[in-house]
PDB file of C-alpha atoms in Angstrom:
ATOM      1  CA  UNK A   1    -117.099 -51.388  19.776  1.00  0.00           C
ATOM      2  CA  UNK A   2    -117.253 -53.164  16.423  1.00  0.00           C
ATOM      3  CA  UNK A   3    -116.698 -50.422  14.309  1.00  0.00           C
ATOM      4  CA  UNK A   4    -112.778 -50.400  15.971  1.00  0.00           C
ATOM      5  CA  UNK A   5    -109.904 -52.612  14.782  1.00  0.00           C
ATOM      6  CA  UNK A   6    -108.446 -54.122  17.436  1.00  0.00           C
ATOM      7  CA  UNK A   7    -104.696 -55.139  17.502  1.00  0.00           C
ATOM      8  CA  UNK A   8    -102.724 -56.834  20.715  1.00  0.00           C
ATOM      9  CA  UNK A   9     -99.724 -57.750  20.980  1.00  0.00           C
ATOM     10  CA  UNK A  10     -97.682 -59.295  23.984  1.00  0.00           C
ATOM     11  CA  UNK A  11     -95.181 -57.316  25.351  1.00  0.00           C
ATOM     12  CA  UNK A  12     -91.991 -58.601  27.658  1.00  0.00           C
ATOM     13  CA  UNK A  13     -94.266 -57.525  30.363  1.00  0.00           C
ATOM     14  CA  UNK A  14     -97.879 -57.700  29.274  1.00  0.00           C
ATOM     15  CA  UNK A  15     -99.849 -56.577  26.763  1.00  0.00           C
ATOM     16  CA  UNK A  16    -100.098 -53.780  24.216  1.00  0.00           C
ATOM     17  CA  UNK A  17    -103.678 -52.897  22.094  1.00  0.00           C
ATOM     18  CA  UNK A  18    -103.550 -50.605  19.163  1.00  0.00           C
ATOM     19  CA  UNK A  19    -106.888 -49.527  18.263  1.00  0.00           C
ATOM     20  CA  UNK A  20    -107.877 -48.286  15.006  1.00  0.00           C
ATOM     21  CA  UNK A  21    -110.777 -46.293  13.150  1.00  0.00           C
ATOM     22  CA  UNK A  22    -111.780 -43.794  16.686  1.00  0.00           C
ATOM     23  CA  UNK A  23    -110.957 -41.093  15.087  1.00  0.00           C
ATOM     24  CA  UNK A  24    -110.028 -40.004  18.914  1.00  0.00           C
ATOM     25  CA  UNK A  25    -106.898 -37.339  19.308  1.00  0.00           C
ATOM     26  CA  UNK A  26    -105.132 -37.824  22.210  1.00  0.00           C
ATOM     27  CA  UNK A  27    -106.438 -35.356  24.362  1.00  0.00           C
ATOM     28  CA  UNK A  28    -110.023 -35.561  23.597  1.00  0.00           C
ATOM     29  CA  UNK A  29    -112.773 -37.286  25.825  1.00  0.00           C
ATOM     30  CA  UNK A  30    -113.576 -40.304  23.332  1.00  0.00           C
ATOM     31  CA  UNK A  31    -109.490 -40.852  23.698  1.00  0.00           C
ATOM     32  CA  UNK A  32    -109.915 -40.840  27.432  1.00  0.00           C
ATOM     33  CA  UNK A  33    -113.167 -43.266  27.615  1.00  0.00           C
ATOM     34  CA  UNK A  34    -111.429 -46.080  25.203  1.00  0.00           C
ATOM     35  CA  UNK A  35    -108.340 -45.948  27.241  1.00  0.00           C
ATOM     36  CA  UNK A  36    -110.376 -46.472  30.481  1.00  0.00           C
ATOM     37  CA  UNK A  37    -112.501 -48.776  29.126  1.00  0.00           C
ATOM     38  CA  UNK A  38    -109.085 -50.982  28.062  1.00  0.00           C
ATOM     39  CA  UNK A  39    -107.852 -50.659  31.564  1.00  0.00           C
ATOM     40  CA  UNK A  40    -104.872 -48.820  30.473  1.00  0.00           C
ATOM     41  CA  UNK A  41    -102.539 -47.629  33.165  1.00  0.00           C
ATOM     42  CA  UNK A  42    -103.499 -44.454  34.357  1.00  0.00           C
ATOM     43  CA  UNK A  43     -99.970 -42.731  34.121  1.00  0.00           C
ATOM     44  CA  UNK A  44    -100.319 -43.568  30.182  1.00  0.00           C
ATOM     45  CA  UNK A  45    -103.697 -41.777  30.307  1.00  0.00           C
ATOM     46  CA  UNK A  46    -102.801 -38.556  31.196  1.00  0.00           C
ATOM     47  CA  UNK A  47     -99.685 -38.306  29.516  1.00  0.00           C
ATOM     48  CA  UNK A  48    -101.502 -39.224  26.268  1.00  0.00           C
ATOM     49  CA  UNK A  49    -104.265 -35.924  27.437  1.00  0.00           C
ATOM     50  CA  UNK A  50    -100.964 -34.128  28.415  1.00  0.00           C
ATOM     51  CA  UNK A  51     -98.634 -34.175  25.029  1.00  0.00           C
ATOM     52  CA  UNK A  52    -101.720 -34.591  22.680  1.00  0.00           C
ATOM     53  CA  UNK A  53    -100.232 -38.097  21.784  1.00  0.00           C
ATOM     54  CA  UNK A  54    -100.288 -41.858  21.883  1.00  0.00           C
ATOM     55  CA  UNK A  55     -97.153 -42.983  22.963  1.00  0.00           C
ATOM     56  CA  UNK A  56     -95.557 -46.837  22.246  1.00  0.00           C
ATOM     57  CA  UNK A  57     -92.070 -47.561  22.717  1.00  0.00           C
ATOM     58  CA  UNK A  58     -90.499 -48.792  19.850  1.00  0.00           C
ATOM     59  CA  UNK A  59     -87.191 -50.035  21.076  1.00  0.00           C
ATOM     60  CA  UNK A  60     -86.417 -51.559  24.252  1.00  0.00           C
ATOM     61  CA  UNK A  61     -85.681 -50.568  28.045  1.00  0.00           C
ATOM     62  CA  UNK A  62     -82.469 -50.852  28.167  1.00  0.00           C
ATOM     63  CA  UNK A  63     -82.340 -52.442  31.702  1.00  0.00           C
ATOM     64  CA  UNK A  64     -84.531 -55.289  29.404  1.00  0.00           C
ATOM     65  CA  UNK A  65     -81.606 -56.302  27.220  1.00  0.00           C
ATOM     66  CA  UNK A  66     -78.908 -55.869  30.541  1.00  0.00           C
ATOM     67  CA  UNK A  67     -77.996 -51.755  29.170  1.00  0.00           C
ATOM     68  CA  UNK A  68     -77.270 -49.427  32.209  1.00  0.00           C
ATOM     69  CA  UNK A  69     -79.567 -46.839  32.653  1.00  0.00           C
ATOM     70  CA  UNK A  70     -77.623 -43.698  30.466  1.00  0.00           C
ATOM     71  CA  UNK A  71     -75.855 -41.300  33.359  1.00  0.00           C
ATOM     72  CA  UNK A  72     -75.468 -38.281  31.233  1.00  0.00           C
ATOM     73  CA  UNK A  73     -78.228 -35.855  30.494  1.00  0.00           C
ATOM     74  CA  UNK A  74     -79.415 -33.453  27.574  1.00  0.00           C
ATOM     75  CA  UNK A  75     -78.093 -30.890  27.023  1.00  0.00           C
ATOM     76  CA  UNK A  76     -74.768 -32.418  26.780  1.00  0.00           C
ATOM     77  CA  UNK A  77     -72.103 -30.321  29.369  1.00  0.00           C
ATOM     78  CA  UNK A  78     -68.994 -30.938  26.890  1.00  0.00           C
ATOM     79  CA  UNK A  79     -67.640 -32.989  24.649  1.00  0.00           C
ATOM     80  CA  UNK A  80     -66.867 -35.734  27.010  1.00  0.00           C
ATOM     81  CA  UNK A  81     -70.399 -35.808  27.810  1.00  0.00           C
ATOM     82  CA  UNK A  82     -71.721 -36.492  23.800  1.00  0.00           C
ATOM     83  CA  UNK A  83     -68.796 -38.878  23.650  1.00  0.00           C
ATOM     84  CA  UNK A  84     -70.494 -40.807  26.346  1.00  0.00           C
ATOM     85  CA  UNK A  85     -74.005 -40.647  25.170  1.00  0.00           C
ATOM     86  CA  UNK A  86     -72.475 -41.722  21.834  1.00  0.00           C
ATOM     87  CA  UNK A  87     -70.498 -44.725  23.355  1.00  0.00           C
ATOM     88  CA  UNK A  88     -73.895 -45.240  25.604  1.00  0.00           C
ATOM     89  CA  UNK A  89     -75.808 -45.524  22.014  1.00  0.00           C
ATOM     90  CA  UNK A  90     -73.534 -47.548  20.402  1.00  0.00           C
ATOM     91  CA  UNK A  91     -73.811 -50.127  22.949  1.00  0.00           C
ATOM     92  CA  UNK A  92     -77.799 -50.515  23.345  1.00  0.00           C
ATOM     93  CA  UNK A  93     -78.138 -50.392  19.928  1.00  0.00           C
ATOM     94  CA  UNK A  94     -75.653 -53.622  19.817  1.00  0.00           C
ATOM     95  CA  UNK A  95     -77.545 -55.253  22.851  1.00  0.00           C
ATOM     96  CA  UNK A  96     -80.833 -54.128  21.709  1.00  0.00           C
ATOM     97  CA  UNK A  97     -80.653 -55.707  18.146  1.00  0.00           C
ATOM     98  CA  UNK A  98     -81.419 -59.143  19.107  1.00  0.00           C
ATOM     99  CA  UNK A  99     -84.638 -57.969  20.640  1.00  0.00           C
ATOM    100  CA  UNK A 100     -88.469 -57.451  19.322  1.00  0.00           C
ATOM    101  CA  UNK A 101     -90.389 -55.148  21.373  1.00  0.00           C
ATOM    102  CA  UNK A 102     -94.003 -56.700  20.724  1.00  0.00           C
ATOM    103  CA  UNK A 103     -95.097 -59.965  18.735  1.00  0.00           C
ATOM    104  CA  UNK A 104     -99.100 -59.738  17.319  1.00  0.00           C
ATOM    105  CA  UNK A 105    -101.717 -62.185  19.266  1.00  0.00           C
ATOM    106  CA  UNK A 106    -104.330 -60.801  17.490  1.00  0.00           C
ATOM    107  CA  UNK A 107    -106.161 -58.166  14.515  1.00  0.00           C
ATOM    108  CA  UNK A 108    -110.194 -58.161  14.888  1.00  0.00           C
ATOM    109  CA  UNK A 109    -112.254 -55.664  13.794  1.00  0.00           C
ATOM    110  CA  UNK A 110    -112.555 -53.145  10.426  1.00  0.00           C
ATOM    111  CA  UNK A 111    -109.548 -52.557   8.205  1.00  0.00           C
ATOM    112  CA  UNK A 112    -107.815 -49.694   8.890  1.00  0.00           C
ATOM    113  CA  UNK A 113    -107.777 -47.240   6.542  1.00  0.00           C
ATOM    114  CA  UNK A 114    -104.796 -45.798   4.446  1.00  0.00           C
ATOM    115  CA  UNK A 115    -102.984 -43.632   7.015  1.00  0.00           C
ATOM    116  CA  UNK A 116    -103.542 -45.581  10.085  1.00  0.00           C
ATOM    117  CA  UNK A 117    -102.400 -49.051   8.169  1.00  0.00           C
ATOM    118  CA  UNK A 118     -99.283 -46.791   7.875  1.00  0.00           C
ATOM    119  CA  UNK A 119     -99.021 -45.685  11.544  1.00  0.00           C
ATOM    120  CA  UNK A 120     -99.729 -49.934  12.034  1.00  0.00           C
ATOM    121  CA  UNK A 121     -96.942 -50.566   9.312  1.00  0.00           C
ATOM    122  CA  UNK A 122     -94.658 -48.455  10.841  1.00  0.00           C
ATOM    123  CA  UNK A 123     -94.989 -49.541  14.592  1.00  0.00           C
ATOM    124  CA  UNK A 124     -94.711 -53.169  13.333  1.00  0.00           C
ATOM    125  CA  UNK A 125     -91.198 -52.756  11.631  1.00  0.00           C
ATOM    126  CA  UNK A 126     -89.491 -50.601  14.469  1.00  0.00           C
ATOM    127  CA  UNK A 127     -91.373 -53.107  16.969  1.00  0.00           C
ATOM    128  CA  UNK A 128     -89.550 -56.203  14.638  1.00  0.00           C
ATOM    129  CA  UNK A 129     -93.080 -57.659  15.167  1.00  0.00           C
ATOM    130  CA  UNK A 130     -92.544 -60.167  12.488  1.00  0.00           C
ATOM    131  CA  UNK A 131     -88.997 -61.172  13.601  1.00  0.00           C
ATOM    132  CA  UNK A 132     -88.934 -64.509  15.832  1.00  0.00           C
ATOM    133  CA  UNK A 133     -86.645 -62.416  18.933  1.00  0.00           C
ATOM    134  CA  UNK A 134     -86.722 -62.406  22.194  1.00  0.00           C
ATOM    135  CA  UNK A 135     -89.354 -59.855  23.560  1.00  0.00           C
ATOM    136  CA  UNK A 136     -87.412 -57.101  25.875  1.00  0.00           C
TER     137      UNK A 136
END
């Protein structure tokens, strides 16, 4: 496909490709065939169909920077139980700041145009692509 830009990026446990200039919502056939083509994991595939969106996480797992998995759910019960989602947050954010989510191997293809060189832009910075960390 060289009409596509082509991003990847190395993740703590493999790989991540952004691909720019399909012009392919989430849930639409062309969105499906790229995906497949890429070998993404199937899981991925239909929850992309399923919400109508690309999904990338942009901070780590906590288990990945040695955070226990959060044992309070939304909605909150009580008080006690924001006060421990709050003290939960306070400490992955602490553990999680020494950590990049993805470094960039590689950018092939066309430019990207305005809005998705935003989209890139953004997923870069929360990803602290440019910062030398270690990937969790």
């Amino acid at each position: 496909h060289p009409d596509l830009g082509v991003r990847v990026y190395r993740t703590a446990a493999g790989l991540r490709v952004l691909v720019t200039g399909a012009a392919a919502p989430p849930s639409s056939d062309r969105a499906r065939e790229l995906l497949t083509e890429l070998n993404s994991d199937p899981l991925y595939v239909e929850l992309c169909a399923t919400h109508d969106s690309y999904r990338a996480r942009l901070t780590p797992k906590p288990f990945r920077v040695g955070e226990r998995a959060l044992a309070v759910s939304w909605p909150f019960a009580d008080d006690a139980a924001l006060a421990a989602y709050e003290a939960w947050v306070a400490e992955y954010d602490g553990r999680a700041s020494g950590h990049a989510v993805c470094r960039l191997v590689s950018a092939s293809g066309p430019v990207p145009g305005p809005d998705e060189q935003r989209l890139v832009a953004l997923h870069d910075a929360r990803c602290r692509v440019a910062e030398r960390l270690p990937l969790a």
